[in-house]
CSV table of C-alpha atoms and ligand atoms in Angstrom, one decimal:
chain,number,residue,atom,x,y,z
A,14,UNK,CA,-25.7,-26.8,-111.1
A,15,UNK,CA,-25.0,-23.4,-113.2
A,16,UNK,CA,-27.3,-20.9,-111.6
A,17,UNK,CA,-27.0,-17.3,-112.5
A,18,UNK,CA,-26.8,-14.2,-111.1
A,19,UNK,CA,-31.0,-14.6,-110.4
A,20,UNK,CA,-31.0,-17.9,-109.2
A,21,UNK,CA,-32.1,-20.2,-112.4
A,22,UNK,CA,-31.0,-23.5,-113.0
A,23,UNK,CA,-29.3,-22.7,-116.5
A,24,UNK,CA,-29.3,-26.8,-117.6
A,25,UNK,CA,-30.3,-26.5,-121.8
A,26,UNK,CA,-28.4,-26.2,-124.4
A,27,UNK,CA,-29.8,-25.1,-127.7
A,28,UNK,CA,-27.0,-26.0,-130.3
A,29,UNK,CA,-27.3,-24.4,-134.0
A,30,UNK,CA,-25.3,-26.8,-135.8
A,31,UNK,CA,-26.0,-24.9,-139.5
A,32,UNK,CA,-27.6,-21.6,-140.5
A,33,UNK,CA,-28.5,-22.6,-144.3
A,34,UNK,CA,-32.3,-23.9,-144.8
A,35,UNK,CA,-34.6,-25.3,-147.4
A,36,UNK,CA,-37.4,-23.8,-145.8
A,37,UNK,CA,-37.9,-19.9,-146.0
A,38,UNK,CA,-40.9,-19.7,-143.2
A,39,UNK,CA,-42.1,-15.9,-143.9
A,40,UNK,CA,-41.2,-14.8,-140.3
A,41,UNK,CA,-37.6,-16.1,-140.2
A,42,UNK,CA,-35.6,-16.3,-143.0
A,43,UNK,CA,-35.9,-13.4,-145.7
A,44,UNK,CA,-36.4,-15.3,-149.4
A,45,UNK,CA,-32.9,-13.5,-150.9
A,46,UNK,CA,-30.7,-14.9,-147.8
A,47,UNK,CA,-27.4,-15.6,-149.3
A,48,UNK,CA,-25.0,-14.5,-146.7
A,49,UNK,CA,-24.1,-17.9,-144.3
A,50,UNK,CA,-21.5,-18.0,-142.0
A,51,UNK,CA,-18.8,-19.6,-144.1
A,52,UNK,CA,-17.7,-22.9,-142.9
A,53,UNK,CA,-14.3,-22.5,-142.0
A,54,UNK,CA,-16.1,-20.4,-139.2
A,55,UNK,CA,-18.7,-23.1,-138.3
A,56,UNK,CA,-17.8,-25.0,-135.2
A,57,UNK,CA,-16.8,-28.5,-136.2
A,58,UNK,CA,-18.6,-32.0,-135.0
A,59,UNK,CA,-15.3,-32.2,-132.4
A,60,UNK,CA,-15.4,-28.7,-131.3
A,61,UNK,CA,-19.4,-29.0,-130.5
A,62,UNK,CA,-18.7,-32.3,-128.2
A,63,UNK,CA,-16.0,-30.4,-126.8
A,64,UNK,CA,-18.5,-27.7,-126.0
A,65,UNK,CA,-21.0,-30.2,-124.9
A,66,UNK,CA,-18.1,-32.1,-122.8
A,67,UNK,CA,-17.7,-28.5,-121.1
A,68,UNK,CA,-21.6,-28.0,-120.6
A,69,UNK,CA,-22.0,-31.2,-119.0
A,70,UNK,CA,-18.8,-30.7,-116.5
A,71,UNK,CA,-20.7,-27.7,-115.1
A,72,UNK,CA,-24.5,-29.4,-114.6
A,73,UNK,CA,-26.1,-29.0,-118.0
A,74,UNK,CA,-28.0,-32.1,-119.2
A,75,UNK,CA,-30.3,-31.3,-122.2
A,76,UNK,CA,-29.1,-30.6,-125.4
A,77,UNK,CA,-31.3,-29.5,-128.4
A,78,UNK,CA,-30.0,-29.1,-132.0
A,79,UNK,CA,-31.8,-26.5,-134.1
A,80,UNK,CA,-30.7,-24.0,-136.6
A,81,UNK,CA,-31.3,-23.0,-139.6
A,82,UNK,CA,-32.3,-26.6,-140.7
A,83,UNK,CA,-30.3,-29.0,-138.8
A,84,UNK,CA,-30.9,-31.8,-140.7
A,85,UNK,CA,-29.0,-30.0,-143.5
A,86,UNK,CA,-25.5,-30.7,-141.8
A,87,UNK,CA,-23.9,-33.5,-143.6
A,88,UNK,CA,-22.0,-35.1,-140.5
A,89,UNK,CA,-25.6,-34.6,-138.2
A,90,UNK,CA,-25.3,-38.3,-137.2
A,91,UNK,CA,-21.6,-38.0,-136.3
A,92,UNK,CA,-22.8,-34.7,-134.4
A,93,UNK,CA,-25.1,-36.7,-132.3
A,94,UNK,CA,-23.3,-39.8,-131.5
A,95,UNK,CA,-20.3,-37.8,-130.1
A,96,UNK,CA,-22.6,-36.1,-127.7
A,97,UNK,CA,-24.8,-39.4,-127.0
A,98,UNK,CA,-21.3,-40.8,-125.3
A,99,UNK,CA,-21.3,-37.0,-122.9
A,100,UNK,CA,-21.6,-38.7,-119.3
A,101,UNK,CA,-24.3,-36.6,-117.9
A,102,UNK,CA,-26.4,-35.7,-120.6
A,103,UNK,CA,-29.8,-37.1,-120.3
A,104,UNK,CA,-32.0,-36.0,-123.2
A,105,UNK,CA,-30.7,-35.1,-126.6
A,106,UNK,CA,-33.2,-33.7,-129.1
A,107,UNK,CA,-33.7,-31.7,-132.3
A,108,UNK,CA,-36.0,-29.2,-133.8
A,109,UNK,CA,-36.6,-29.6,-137.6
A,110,UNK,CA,-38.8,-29.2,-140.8
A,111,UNK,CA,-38.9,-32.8,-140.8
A,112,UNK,CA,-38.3,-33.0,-144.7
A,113,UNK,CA,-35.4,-35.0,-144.4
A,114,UNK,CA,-36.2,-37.3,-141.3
A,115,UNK,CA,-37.6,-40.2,-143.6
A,116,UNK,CA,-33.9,-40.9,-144.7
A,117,UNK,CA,-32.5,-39.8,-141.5
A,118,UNK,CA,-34.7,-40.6,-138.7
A,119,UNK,CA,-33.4,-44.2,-137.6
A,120,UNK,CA,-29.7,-43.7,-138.2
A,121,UNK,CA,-30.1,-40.4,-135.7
A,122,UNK,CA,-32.0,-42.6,-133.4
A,123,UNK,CA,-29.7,-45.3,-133.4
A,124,UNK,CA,-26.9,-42.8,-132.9
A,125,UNK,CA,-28.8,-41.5,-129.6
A,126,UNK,CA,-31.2,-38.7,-130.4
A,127,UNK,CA,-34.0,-39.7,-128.0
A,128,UNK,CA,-36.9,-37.1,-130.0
A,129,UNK,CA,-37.7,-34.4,-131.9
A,130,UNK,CA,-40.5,-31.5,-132.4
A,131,UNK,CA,-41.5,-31.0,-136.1
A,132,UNK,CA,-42.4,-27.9,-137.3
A,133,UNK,CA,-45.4,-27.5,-139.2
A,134,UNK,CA,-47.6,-24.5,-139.7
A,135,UNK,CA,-50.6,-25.5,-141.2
A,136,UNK,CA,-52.9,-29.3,-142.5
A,137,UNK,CA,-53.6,-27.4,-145.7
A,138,UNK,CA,-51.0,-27.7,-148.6
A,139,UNK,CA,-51.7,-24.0,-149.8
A,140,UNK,CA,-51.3,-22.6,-146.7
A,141,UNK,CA,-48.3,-24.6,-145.5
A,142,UNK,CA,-46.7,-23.3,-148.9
A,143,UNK,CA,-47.6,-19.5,-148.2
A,144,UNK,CA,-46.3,-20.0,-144.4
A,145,UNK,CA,-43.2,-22.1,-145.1
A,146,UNK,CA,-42.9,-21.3,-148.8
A,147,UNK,CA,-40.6,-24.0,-149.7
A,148,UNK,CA,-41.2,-27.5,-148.9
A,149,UNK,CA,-44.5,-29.4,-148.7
A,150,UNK,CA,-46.9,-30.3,-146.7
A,151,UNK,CA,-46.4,-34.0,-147.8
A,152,UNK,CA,-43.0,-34.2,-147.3
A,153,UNK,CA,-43.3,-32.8,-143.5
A,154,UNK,CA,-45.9,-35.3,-143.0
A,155,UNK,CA,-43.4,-38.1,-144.5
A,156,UNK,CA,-41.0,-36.8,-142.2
A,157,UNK,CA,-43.1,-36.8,-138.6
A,158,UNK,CA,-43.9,-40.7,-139.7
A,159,UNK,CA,-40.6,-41.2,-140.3
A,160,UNK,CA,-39.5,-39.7,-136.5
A,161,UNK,CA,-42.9,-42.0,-135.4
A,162,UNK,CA,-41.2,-45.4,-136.4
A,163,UNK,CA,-38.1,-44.8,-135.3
A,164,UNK,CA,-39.2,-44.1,-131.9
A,165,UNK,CA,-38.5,-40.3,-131.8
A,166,UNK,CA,-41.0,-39.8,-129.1
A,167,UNK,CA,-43.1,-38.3,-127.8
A,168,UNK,CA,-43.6,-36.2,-131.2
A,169,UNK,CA,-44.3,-32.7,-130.6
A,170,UNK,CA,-45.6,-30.8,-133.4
A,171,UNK,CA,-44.6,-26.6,-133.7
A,172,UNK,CA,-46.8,-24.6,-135.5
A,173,UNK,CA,-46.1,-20.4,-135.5
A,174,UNK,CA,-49.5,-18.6,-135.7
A,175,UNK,CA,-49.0,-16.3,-137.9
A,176,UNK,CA,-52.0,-13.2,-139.0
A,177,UNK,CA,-54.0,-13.4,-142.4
A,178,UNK,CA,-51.6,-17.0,-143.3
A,179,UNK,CA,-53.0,-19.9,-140.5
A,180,UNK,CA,-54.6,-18.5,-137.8
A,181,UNK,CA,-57.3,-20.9,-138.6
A,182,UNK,CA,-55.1,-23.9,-138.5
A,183,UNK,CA,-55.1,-24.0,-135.3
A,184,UNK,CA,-58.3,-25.7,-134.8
A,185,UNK,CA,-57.0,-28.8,-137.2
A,186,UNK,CA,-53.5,-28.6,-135.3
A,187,UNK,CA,-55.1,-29.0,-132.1
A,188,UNK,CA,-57.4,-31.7,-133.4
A,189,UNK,CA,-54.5,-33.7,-134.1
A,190,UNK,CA,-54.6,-34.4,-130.1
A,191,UNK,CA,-57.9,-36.6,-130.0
A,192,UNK,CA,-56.5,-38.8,-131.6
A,193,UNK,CA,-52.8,-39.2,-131.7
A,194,UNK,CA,-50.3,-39.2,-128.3
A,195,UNK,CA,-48.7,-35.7,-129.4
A,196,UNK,CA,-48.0,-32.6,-128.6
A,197,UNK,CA,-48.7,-29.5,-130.5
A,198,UNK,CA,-48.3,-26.3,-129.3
A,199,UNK,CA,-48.4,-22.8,-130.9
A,200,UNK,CA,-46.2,-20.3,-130.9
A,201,UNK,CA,-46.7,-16.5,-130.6
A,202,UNK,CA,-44.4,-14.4,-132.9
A,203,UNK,CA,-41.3,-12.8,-132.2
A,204,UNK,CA,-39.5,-10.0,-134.1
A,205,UNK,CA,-35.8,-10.9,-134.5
A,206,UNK,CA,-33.6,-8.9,-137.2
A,207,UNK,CA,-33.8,-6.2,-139.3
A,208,UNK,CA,-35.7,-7.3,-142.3
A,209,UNK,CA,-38.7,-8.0,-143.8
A,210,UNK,CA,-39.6,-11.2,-141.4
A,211,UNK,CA,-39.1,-8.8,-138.4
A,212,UNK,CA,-41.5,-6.8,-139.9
A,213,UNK,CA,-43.7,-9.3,-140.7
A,214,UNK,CA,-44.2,-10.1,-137.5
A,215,UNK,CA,-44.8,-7.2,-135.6
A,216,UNK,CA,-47.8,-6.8,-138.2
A,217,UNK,CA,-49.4,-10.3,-137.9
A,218,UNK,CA,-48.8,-11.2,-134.4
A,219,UNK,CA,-51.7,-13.7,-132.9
A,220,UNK,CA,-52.1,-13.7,-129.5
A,221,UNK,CA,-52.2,-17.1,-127.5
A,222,UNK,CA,-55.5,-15.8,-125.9
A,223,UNK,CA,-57.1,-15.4,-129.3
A,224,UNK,CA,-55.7,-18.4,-130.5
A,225,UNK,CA,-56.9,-20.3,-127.5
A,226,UNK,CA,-60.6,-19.2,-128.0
A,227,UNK,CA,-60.3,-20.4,-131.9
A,228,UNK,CA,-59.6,-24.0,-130.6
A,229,UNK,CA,-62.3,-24.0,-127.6
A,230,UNK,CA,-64.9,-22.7,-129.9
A,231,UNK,CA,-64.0,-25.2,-132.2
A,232,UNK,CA,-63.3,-28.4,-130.0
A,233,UNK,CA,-63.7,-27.5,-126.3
A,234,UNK,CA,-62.8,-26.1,-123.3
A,235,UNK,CA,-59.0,-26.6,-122.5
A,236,UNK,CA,-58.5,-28.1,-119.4
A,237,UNK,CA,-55.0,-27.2,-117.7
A,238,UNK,CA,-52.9,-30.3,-117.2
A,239,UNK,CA,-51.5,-30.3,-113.2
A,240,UNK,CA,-48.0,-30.6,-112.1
A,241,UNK,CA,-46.6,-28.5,-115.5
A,242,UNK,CA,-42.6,-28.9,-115.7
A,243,UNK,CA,-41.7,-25.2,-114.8
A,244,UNK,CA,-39.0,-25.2,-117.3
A,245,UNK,CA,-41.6,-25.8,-119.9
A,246,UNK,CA,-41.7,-22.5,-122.4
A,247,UNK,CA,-45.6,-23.7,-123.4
A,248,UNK,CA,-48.6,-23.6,-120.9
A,249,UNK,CA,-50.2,-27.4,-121.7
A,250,UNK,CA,-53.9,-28.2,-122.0
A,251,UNK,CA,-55.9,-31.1,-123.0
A,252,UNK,CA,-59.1,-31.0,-124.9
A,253,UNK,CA,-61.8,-33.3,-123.8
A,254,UNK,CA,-61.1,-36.6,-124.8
A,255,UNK,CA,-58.1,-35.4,-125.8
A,256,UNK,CA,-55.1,-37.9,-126.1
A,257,UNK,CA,-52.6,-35.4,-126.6
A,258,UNK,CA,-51.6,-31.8,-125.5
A,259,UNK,CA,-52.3,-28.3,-126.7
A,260,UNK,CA,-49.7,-26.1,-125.6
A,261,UNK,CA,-49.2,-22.3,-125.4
A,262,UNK,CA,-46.2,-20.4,-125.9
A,263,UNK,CA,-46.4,-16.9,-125.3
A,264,UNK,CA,-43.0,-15.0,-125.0
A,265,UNK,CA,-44.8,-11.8,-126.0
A,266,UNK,CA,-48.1,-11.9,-124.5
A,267,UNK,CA,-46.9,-13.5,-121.0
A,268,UNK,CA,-43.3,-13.6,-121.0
A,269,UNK,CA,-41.7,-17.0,-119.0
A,270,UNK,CA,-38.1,-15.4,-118.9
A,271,UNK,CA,-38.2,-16.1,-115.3
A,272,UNK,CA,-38.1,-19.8,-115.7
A,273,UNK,CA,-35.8,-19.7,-118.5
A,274,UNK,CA,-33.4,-22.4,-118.1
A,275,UNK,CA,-31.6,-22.5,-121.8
A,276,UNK,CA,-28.0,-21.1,-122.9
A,277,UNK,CA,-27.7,-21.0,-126.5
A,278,UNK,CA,-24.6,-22.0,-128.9
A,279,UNK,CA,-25.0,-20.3,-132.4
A,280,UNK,CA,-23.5,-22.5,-135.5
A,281,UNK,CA,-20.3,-19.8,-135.3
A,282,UNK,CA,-19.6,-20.4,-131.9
A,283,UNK,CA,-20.9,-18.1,-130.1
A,284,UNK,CA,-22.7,-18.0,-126.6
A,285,UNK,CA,-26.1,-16.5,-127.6
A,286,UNK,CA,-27.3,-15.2,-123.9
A,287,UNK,CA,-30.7,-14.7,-124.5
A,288,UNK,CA,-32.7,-15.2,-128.0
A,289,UNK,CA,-34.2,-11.7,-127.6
A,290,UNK,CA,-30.9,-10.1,-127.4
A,291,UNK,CA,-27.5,-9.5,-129.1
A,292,UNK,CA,-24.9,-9.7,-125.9
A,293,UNK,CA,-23.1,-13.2,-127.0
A,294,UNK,CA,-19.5,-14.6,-126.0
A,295,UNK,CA,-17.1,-16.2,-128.3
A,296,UNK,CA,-16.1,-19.5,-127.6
A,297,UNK,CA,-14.9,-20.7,-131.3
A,298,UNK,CA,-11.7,-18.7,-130.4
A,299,UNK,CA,-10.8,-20.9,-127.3
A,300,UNK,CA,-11.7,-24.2,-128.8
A,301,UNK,CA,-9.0,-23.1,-131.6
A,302,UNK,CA,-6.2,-21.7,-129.1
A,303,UNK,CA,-4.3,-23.0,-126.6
A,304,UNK,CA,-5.9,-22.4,-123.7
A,305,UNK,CA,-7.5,-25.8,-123.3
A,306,UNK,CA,-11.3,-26.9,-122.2
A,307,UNK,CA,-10.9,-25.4,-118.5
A,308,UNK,CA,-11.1,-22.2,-120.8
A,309,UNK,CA,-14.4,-22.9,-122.1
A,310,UNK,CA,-16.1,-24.3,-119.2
A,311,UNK,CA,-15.2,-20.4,-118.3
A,312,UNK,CA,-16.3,-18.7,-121.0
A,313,UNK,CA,-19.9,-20.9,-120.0
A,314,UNK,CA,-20.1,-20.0,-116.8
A,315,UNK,CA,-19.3,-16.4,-117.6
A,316,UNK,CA,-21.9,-16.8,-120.6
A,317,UNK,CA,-24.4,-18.4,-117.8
A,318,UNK,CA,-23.5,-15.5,-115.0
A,319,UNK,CA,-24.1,-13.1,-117.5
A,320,UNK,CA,-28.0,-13.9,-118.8
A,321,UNK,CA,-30.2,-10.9,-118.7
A,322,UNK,CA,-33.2,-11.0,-116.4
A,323,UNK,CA,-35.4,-11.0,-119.5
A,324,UNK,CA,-36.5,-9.9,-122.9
A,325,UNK,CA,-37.5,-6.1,-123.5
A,326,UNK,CA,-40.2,-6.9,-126.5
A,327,UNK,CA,-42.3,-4.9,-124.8
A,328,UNK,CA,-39.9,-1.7,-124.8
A,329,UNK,CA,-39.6,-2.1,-128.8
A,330,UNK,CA,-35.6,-4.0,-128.3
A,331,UNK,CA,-35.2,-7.2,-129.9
A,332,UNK,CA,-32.4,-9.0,-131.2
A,333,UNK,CA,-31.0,-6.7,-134.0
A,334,UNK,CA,-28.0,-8.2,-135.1
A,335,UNK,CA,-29.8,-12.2,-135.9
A,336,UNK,CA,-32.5,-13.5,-137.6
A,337,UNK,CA,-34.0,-16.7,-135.9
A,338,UNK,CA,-32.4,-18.7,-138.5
A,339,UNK,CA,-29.4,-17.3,-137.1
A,340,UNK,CA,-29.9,-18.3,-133.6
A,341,UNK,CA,-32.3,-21.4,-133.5
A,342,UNK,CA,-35.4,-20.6,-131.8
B,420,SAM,N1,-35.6,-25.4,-139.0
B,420,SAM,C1,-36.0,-26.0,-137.8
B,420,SAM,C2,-37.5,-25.7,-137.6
B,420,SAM,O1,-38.1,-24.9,-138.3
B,420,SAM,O2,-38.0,-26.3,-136.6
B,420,SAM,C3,-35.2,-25.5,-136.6
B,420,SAM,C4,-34.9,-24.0,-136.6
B,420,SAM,S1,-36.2,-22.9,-136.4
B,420,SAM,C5,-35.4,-21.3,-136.3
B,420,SAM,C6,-36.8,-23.2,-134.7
B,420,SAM,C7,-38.1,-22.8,-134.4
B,420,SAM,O3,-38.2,-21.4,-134.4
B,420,SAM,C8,-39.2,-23.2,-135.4
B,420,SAM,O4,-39.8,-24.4,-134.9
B,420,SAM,C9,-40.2,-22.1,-135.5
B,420,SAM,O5,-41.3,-22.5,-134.9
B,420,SAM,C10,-39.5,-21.0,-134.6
B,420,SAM,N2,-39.5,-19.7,-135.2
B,420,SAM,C11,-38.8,-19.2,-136.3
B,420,SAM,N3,-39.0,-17.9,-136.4
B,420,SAM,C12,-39.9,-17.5,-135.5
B,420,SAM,C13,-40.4,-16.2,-135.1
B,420,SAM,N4,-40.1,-15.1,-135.8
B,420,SAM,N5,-41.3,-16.2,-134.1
B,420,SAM,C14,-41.5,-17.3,-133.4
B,420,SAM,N6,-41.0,-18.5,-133.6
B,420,SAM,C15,-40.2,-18.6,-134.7
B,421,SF4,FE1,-36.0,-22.8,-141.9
B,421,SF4,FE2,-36.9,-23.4,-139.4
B,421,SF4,FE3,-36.5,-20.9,-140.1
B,421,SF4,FE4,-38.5,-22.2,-141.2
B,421,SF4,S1,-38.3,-21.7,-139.0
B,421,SF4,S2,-37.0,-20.9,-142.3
B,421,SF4,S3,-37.7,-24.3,-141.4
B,421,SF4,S4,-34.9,-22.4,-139.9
């Protein structure tokens, strides 16, 4: 198993296959992005199994893809059945705006992605739009159906609380759990970058505390659900009656850096240590030399020794040089 230098269990790899979107969610991509990394530098669907053949040598056995929007990545299905064959990998999953799932939903499950979480902000169409500002709230909704039928469960819905947009959302998010099997959890903000979404969400953070007391006030008191997977970023609840689960995460109110168990791999190839920092290691340059795959199951484990402890949110530092579209959440 890769532990690090403090003893976790790094086992999850968060794979940004693309950095475009067709979202432009106010707190992570700035509406006039136009620089991408250009493809010739994006790792290719051979060199990411490569990297996920590496991973799973050493003791990794999750694999998420995110991105920018992952579903935007032409050979996606290709992508996913190379690492579906990875002897050792248990769970393969994706985070996404769901837009495209109703055309692409079965052919990823048949290929072997076992589930995904959908990320949707708000119930109400106008507030959706001023939240996620392209997109609509139909089309996400087509989307988490589409993940439904072909058995990309359990669905977990994201939603990022965000100040004067959908604090109020929360109460219909949550409601979703009465009567439907899912998870939906909300998500405090985080500053990444230097631009205006950075800014944007120093100004409109929510608090999980304050967002908690919105949804008891609303529908009831949260009850704690026992035995919670330590690995798990959110604090889970259930509401009375409740189906489903609330979750809570807070990686600025009550940091779970300790826990952490994720390495990340940016769409250029990169190691990306910790998401609210810059140190990173280049792998793209080994997968392209000579040096082989014993070369990159180094640069991993040197990647994996190397984690910081934690984040330092609250000493103002942040990721400077990426935005979160840039990394993958
Ligand atoms: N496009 C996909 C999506 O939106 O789910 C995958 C990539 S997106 C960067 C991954 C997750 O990051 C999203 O679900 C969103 O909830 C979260 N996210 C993006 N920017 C954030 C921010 N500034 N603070 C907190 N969460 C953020
Ligand atoms: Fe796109 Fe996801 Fe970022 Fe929204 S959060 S802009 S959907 S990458």
């Amino acid at each position: 198993m890769p532990l690090d230098r403090f003893g976790r269990n790094i086992n999850y790899l968060r794979i940004s296959v693309i950095d475009h979107c067709n979202f432009r969610c106010v707190y992570c991509m700035p509406l006039d992005t136009s620089q991408y990394v250009p493809s010739s530098m994006l790792l290719s669907a051979e060199e990411i199994e490569r990297v996920v053949m590496a991973a799973a040598d050493v003791g990794f056995e999750k694999i998420r893809l995110t991105g920018g929007e992952p579903t935007l990545r032409a050979d996606l299905v290709d992508i996913v059945e190379r690492i579906a064959r990875i002897d050792g990998i248990k769970d393969i999953s994706m985070t996404t705006n769901g837009v495209l799932l109703p055309r692409l939903a079965k052919p990823l499950a048949d290929g072997g992605l076992d589930r995904v979480n959908l990320h949707i902000d708000s119930l109400d169409p106008q507030r959706f739009a001023k939240v996620m500002r392209f997109g609509t709230l139909s089309e996400a909704w087509a989307g988490l159906e589409a993940a439904e039928s072909a058995g990309l469960t359990p669905i977990k819905i994201n939603a990022v609380v965000v100040r004067d947009h959908n604090e109020e959302d929360v109460v219909e998010l949550a409601r979703l759990t009465l009567g439907k099997p899912w998870t939906v959890r909300f998500i405090e903000l985080m500053p990444l970058g230097d631009n205006d979404c950075a800014r944007l969400a120093k100004d409109k953070f929510v608090s999980s505390a304050d967002s908690m007391k919105r949804v008891e006030e609303a529908l009831g008191t949260l009850t704690p659900i026992d035995n919670q997977d330590a690995s798990d970023e959110a604090v889970n609840y259930r509401l009375p009656k409740g189906e489903g689960v609330v979750g809570f995460i807070s990686p600025v109110s009550d940091p779970y850096c300790g826990t952490c168990n994720r390495m990340r791999l940016t769409a250029d190839g990169r190691f990306h240590l910790c998401l609210l920092n810059d140190d990173e290691m280049d792998v793209r340059a080994a997968l392209r030399g000579d040096d082989g795959d014993a070369r990159v199951r180094e640069i991993l484990l040197n990647a994996v020794k190397a984690k910081p402890t934690g984040h330092r949110l609250h000493e103002g530092i942040s990721t400077a040089e990426r935005s979160m579209f840039q990394i993958g959440g």
